[in-house]
Amino acid sequence: MNTNITMSLPEVKKYDIIKKLLSKELNGSEAAELLKLTTRHIRRLKKKVSKTGIKSLIHGNRGKPGNRRIPDKEKKRIADLIKRKYPDFGPTLATEKLIELDKIDRSRGAVRSIMINEEIWKPKSKPKETHREWRQRKAAKGEMVQYDGSYEHWFEDRGGEVCLLASVDDADSEVWARFDEHEGVEPTFSFWRDYIERFGKPNSIYVDKFSTYSMNHKLAKENPDTLTQFERAIAELNIGIIHAHSPQAKGRVEKLFKTLQDRMIKELRLAGISAIKEANEFLEKVFLPKFNAMFMVEPRSKADLHKKLNEQEKKKLDSIFSRQYRKVVMNDFTISHKKNCYQLEKIQPVTICRQDIVTIEERMDQTIRIRLRGKYLNYRLLPEKPKKINGGKNNLQWVISKSIAHVPPADHPWRQVYNMEYLKKLTKVSK
């Protein structure tokens, strides 16, 4: 039988002082002062140690099962539920779903312990990273909004890869998100128009250097006036734009995607959603209100820097969130754009001159508007020009091909006559 007794350092110190008390090296008042206990409790400990020895200083429940431990039967039930319904869930999300769907209210630590013991989940070790400076959150809501897109199989094998466009407020971590096919100009325009109409214009937007948000060509970088369609639209709304030089710089939105890739995929699976339209409805009505209530923080300032649109800006939204191109008016008052030719009408709200530069707007509703000095011009689409024969290619062959005329064989009579004359000349020269 193992008679070893495991004691903590405070218990060892307590035992040493009680031994000195028993050997009368110390009195009760001195022992009480050293152990920060009352003299009454010192007398109680002295009596216990003199009667049962060192074991009396150890708590009686040490080594025994806890009174609040989860019964083995319940542990097995929890483990079976997780294996069957939430096999790829982390401890936090599994705990939430056990409470929400299965009415099992246990702490995250207890569920985590069960998942580790049953080898359902393994803790992840964090890789070593380069040193980075901490940046304090912005003080006020709307002061800076981080924005990005994440391509992922959000519907797993129930649908293809789609893009989740998401923004997170730097001050309080409020999230707004929408699903779309890709991260191009039209989805980004649609996202931000919806955001601005709902919440107002933020003071600035923090984005990466993806081609939708930044001109990455070398020549374009040298010209600060060269803007993408997104940069131009944001500038017209008087919203600042900040470009991050690394993913870690806008870490809040990157961390958001890591969390959503763990949680949202599973939530969509439990809800049986596999299409973008239904997923966006689920985001707006169910997921985001609950997610924000759980993860939002209190901003340092009570001010909200989102600015509501005025009436003039509301009227210009269709124009602002459109693809815009600058074109030249030709001598016959036509404008060419993407293989189409537009004839400007005679009656116009503004005077037009040849070689004027107009702005063509490709709007989100697929309509075309032509603008000059703030006025929209009247035009009509001209029929397609007749195509050239063979696509305009000239079939004349300028390279002379090799002659295919008959070549006499080596034993042809005229070749023999030539050879005889040549031999005679050689004979005369030798003589």
XYZ file of C-alpha atoms in Angstrom:
431
model
C 0.000 0.000 0.000
C 1.331 3.438 -0.958
C 1.698 5.596 2.208
C 3.221 8.635 0.512
C 1.421 11.905 1.189
C 1.528 14.740 -1.338
C 1.516 18.187 0.239
C 1.690 21.719 -1.091
C 4.357 24.173 0.105
C 1.906 26.143 2.339
C 0.862 22.850 3.975
C 4.502 21.895 4.593
C 5.136 25.309 6.170
C 2.026 24.926 8.336
C 3.182 21.477 9.513
C 6.664 22.745 10.408
C 5.224 25.556 12.551
C 2.731 23.211 14.276
C 5.628 20.818 15.068
C 7.536 23.677 16.710
C 4.351 24.525 18.637
C 4.097 20.926 19.857
C 7.765 20.936 20.862
C 7.120 24.247 22.709
C 9.633 26.155 20.569
C 6.780 28.538 19.738
C 3.686 29.586 21.646
C 0.182 29.815 20.228
C 0.263 33.566 19.592
C 3.546 33.359 17.671
C 2.284 30.428 15.529
C -0.970 32.302 14.778
C 0.963 35.388 13.669
C 3.271 33.360 11.393
C 0.390 31.481 9.724
C -1.983 34.478 9.672
C -4.586 32.435 11.581
C -6.498 32.933 14.856
C -5.219 31.398 18.066
C -8.428 29.349 18.281
C -7.735 27.767 14.880
C -4.089 27.146 15.916
C -5.305 25.211 18.995
C -7.626 23.205 16.718
C -4.745 22.320 14.342
C -2.453 21.438 17.265
C -5.032 19.007 18.589
C -5.534 17.363 15.162
C -1.807 16.958 14.452
C -1.105 15.515 17.904
C -3.926 13.024 17.364
C -3.675 11.907 13.666
C -0.343 13.333 12.530
C 0.474 15.099 9.291
C -2.636 13.822 7.466
C -4.817 16.134 9.500
C -3.461 19.177 7.637
C -4.603 17.812 4.253
C -8.158 18.469 3.061
C -10.390 15.479 3.577
C -11.735 15.534 -0.028
C -8.313 15.323 -1.645
C -8.117 12.335 -4.014
C -11.885 11.758 -3.897
C -14.341 12.385 -6.789
C -15.832 15.898 -6.732
C -19.396 16.407 -5.569
C -20.199 18.416 -8.730
C -18.544 16.119 -11.238
C -20.525 15.144 -14.339
C -21.861 11.586 -14.051
C -20.245 9.064 -16.397
C -23.613 8.343 -18.009
C -24.070 12.020 -18.932
C -20.480 12.271 -20.177
C -21.148 9.350 -22.505
C -24.371 10.953 -23.739
C -22.598 14.253 -24.459
C -19.757 12.479 -26.269
C -22.216 10.444 -28.378
C -24.185 13.591 -29.320
C -21.049 15.440 -30.364
C -19.767 12.495 -32.406
C -23.119 12.130 -34.145
C -24.221 15.769 -34.665
C -21.187 18.027 -34.158
C -18.096 15.969 -35.048
C -16.121 18.886 -36.546
C -17.257 21.539 -34.044
C -14.874 23.245 -31.631
C -15.607 23.173 -27.862
C -17.134 26.671 -27.775
C -19.588 26.142 -30.639
C -20.369 22.588 -29.493
C -21.235 23.927 -26.016
C -23.566 26.556 -27.522
C -25.361 23.998 -29.707
C -25.739 21.520 -26.828
C -27.479 24.264 -24.836
C -29.529 25.598 -27.771
C -30.622 22.383 -29.495
C -30.163 19.556 -26.969
C -30.924 21.417 -23.700
C -27.663 20.220 -22.095
C -26.241 23.101 -20.066
C -22.613 22.335 -19.266
C -19.625 24.654 -19.173
C -17.267 25.059 -22.107
C -14.423 23.650 -19.992
C -16.387 20.490 -19.206
C -17.330 19.934 -22.853
C -13.739 20.657 -23.924
C -12.425 18.064 -21.439
C -14.883 15.442 -22.726
C -13.938 16.150 -26.362
C -10.222 15.839 -25.615
C -10.625 12.642 -23.584
C -12.784 11.069 -26.295
C -10.294 12.232 -28.981
C -13.024 14.188 -30.794
C -10.983 17.395 -30.759
C -7.307 18.229 -30.253
C -5.968 21.574 -29.025
C -4.061 23.433 -31.730
C -0.562 24.682 -31.048
C 0.028 28.224 -32.261
C 2.965 28.654 -34.687
C 5.680 31.157 -33.909
C 5.040 34.483 -35.616
C 7.081 37.582 -36.241
C 6.817 40.386 -33.721
C 4.080 42.925 -34.462
C 3.029 46.060 -32.634
C -0.392 46.231 -30.981
C -2.726 48.873 -32.373
C -5.451 50.395 -30.237
C -8.990 50.234 -31.583
C -10.492 53.382 -33.047
C -12.433 55.323 -30.439
C -15.769 55.919 -32.185
C -18.138 53.758 -34.159
C -17.877 54.439 -37.907
C -14.407 55.974 -37.603
C -12.882 53.097 -39.580
C -14.512 49.989 -41.082
C -12.372 47.043 -42.204
C -13.620 45.257 -45.326
C -12.590 42.159 -47.291
C -13.900 39.088 -49.119
C -13.333 35.394 -48.409
C -13.694 32.613 -50.991
C -14.723 29.338 -49.366
C -16.978 26.304 -49.827
C -19.477 27.878 -47.436
C -22.177 25.358 -48.440
C -19.679 22.428 -48.344
C -20.681 19.764 -50.875
C -24.170 21.309 -51.248
C -22.861 24.073 -53.524
C -19.766 25.477 -55.194
C -17.251 28.007 -53.921
C -18.750 31.450 -53.234
C -17.450 34.671 -51.711
C -18.456 36.148 -48.370
C -18.093 39.943 -48.345
C -17.826 41.266 -44.797
C -17.121 44.477 -42.904
C -16.240 44.867 -39.234
C -16.267 48.156 -37.355
C -12.871 48.765 -35.780
C -14.333 50.413 -32.665
C -16.971 47.888 -31.527
C -16.540 44.861 -33.871
C -20.070 45.065 -35.322
C -20.205 42.848 -38.412
C -22.188 43.216 -41.637
C -21.844 40.542 -44.334
C -23.345 39.335 -47.624
C -22.735 36.348 -49.893
C -22.017 36.851 -53.599
C -20.474 35.026 -56.538
C -17.168 36.903 -56.447
C -15.310 39.951 -55.068
C -15.530 42.060 -58.217
C -16.754 45.594 -58.806
C -20.522 44.903 -58.998
C -20.737 42.808 -55.788
C -18.591 45.373 -53.956
C -20.773 48.239 -55.215
C -23.907 46.346 -54.144
C -22.453 45.642 -50.683
C -21.441 49.226 -49.955
C -24.598 50.793 -51.324
C -26.612 48.535 -49.026
C -24.295 49.328 -46.091
C -24.451 53.115 -46.608
C -28.240 53.131 -46.998
C -28.592 51.137 -43.762
C -25.946 52.647 -41.478
C -24.662 55.796 -43.223
C -21.243 56.747 -44.612
C -18.267 55.672 -42.461
C -15.352 58.034 -41.995
C -12.911 55.624 -43.700
C -12.698 52.101 -45.141
C -9.668 49.836 -44.578
C -9.082 47.423 -47.503
C -6.261 45.348 -48.996
C -4.575 45.790 -52.379
C -6.872 43.478 -54.348
C -7.409 44.748 -57.910
C -10.978 45.866 -57.127
C -9.720 48.294 -54.484
C -6.308 49.383 -55.747
C -4.455 50.064 -59.016
C -1.588 47.581 -58.948
C -0.024 48.259 -62.363
C 3.405 49.912 -62.131
C 2.468 52.846 -64.382
C -0.807 53.364 -62.519
C 1.013 53.511 -59.173
C 3.200 56.308 -60.472
C 0.083 58.389 -61.256
C -1.891 59.134 -58.065
C -4.888 60.306 -60.125
C -5.449 56.813 -61.551
C -8.259 55.232 -59.532
C -10.192 51.992 -59.615
C -13.974 52.129 -60.020
C -14.302 51.481 -56.247
C -11.795 54.193 -55.290
C -13.563 56.682 -57.566
C -16.999 55.891 -56.084
C -15.756 56.139 -52.487
C -14.012 59.437 -53.258
C -17.281 60.858 -54.689
C -18.964 60.005 -51.386
C -16.145 61.772 -49.496
C -15.153 58.583 -47.648
C -11.487 57.974 -46.878
C -9.829 54.785 -48.097
C -6.797 53.113 -46.479
C -4.825 50.323 -48.159
C -3.262 47.674 -45.918
C 0.237 46.500 -46.820
C -0.227 43.051 -45.232
C -3.077 40.777 -44.067
C -1.953 41.254 -40.452
C -2.475 45.021 -40.746
C -6.251 44.489 -41.048
C -6.196 41.585 -38.627
C -9.680 42.208 -37.254
C -11.438 41.255 -40.494
C -8.977 38.394 -41.121
C -9.716 37.007 -37.656
C -13.427 37.435 -38.365
C -13.181 35.196 -41.450
C -11.330 32.557 -39.435
C -14.160 32.559 -36.898
C -16.897 32.525 -39.559
C -15.243 29.687 -41.492
C -15.559 27.641 -38.310
C -19.003 28.749 -37.170
C -21.026 29.806 -40.209
C -20.325 26.707 -42.303
C -21.786 24.578 -39.514
C -24.716 26.943 -38.915
C -25.620 26.829 -42.627
C -25.394 23.047 -42.532
C -27.729 22.825 -39.503
C -30.175 25.219 -41.213
C -30.054 23.184 -44.460
C -29.125 26.238 -46.589
C -27.282 25.770 -49.907
C -28.074 28.901 -51.986
C -26.842 32.498 -51.848
C -30.301 34.114 -51.579
C -31.406 31.984 -48.632
C -27.983 32.363 -47.012
C -28.231 36.180 -47.137
C -31.677 36.079 -45.529
C -30.309 33.772 -42.827
C -27.365 36.130 -42.263
C -29.524 39.219 -41.871
C -32.358 37.794 -39.762
C -30.730 35.031 -37.689
C -26.964 34.743 -37.699
C -25.630 38.316 -37.574
C -27.919 39.616 -34.750
C -26.881 36.688 -32.567
C -23.212 36.895 -33.599
C -22.980 40.641 -32.920
C -24.706 40.287 -29.554
C -22.077 37.734 -28.593
C -18.878 39.362 -29.896
C -19.432 43.158 -30.013
C -17.491 45.298 -27.525
C -18.172 48.698 -25.986
C -16.466 51.510 -27.966
C -14.364 54.064 -26.080
C -16.485 56.931 -27.394
C -20.280 57.218 -27.473
C -20.171 59.161 -30.764
C -21.260 57.496 -34.014
C -19.302 58.900 -36.974
C -21.573 57.329 -39.600
C -23.044 60.158 -41.655
C -26.518 59.827 -43.139
C -26.954 60.563 -46.855
C -28.535 63.867 -47.816
C -31.209 64.075 -50.505
C -28.750 65.078 -53.214
C -26.461 62.123 -52.445
C -29.419 59.718 -52.452
C -30.345 60.854 -55.968
C -26.767 60.351 -57.175
C -26.280 56.831 -55.779
C -27.183 55.163 -59.098
C -24.528 57.276 -60.795
C -21.872 56.873 -58.102
C -22.182 53.087 -57.933
C -21.780 52.549 -61.684
C -18.839 51.697 -63.930
C -17.715 54.963 -65.515
C -15.620 55.490 -68.659
C -14.385 58.672 -70.375
C -15.018 58.768 -74.136
C -14.462 61.307 -76.932
C -17.274 62.717 -79.117
C -16.368 61.994 -82.756
C -16.815 64.442 -85.649
C -20.178 62.874 -86.570
C -21.333 63.218 -82.941
C -21.094 59.507 -82.257
C -19.470 57.740 -79.320
C -17.946 54.259 -79.489
C -18.023 52.081 -76.398
C -17.412 48.326 -76.144
C -18.177 47.533 -79.819
C -21.333 49.651 -79.709
C -21.850 53.017 -81.398
C -24.147 55.673 -79.904
C -25.521 58.606 -81.917
C -26.079 61.798 -79.922
C -29.437 63.444 -80.694
C -29.754 66.985 -82.019
C -31.728 68.276 -79.039
C -29.620 68.176 -75.850
C -29.747 69.788 -72.389
C -26.223 71.122 -72.874
C -24.110 72.307 -75.811
C -21.946 69.561 -77.291
C -18.829 70.130 -79.356
C -16.750 67.707 -81.332
C -13.885 66.185 -79.322
C -15.734 66.816 -76.051
C -14.967 64.212 -73.394
C -18.126 62.613 -71.963
C -18.639 60.087 -69.170
C -20.420 56.820 -69.918
C -22.115 55.187 -66.929
C -22.791 51.443 -66.934
C -25.325 51.222 -64.142
C -26.147 48.258 -61.936
C -29.525 47.804 -63.685
C -27.659 47.274 -67.022
C -28.696 50.671 -68.443
C -26.285 53.104 -70.165
C -26.238 56.835 -69.356
C -24.007 59.447 -71.033
C -23.077 62.515 -68.969
C -21.479 65.834 -69.918
C -20.933 68.654 -67.421
C -23.462 67.196 -65.005
C -26.222 66.771 -67.632
C -27.412 63.499 -69.156
C -27.410 63.452 -72.952
C -30.032 62.080 -75.328
C -28.775 59.319 -77.596
C -29.773 56.273 -79.588
C -27.961 53.018 -80.222
C -26.876 52.657 -83.843
C -27.248 49.316 -85.644
C -24.244 47.104 -85.868
C -21.837 48.009 -88.647
C -21.611 45.526 -91.552
C -18.813 43.050 -91.104
C -15.972 42.893 -93.602
C -15.556 39.819 -95.735
C -13.266 37.261 -94.116
C -13.011 39.527 -91.105
C -11.149 42.152 -93.124
C -8.248 39.873 -93.933
C -6.578 40.097 -97.377
C -6.298 36.727 -99.089
C -3.603 37.848 -101.585
C -0.445 35.820 -101.160
C 2.576 38.098 -101.170
C 5.087 35.276 -100.696
C 5.911 33.465 -103.966
C 5.665 29.744 -103.407
C 8.157 27.230 -104.757
C 7.621 26.355 -108.441
C 5.895 23.079 -109.086
C 7.037 22.870 -112.795
C 8.279 19.534 -114.227
C 11.939 18.849 -113.436
C 13.638 16.625 -116.088
C 15.318 13.485 -114.758
C 19.099 12.996 -114.869
C 18.980 10.766 -118.015
C 16.910 13.252 -120.043
C 18.351 13.745 -123.642
C 19.051 17.462 -123.229
C 20.983 16.723 -120.054
C 23.050 14.175 -122.040
C 23.832 16.715 -124.811
C 24.968 19.257 -122.232
C 27.220 16.708 -120.606
C 28.850 15.808 -123.965
C 29.626 19.470 -124.808
C 31.116 19.994 -121.367
C 33.381 16.953 -121.822
C 34.611 18.279 -125.192
C 35.574 21.613 -123.651
C 37.508 19.836 -120.953
C 39.359 17.778 -123.581
C 40.436 20.905 -125.535
C 41.724 22.633 -122.409
C 43.830 19.614 -121.448
C 45.479 19.520 -124.898
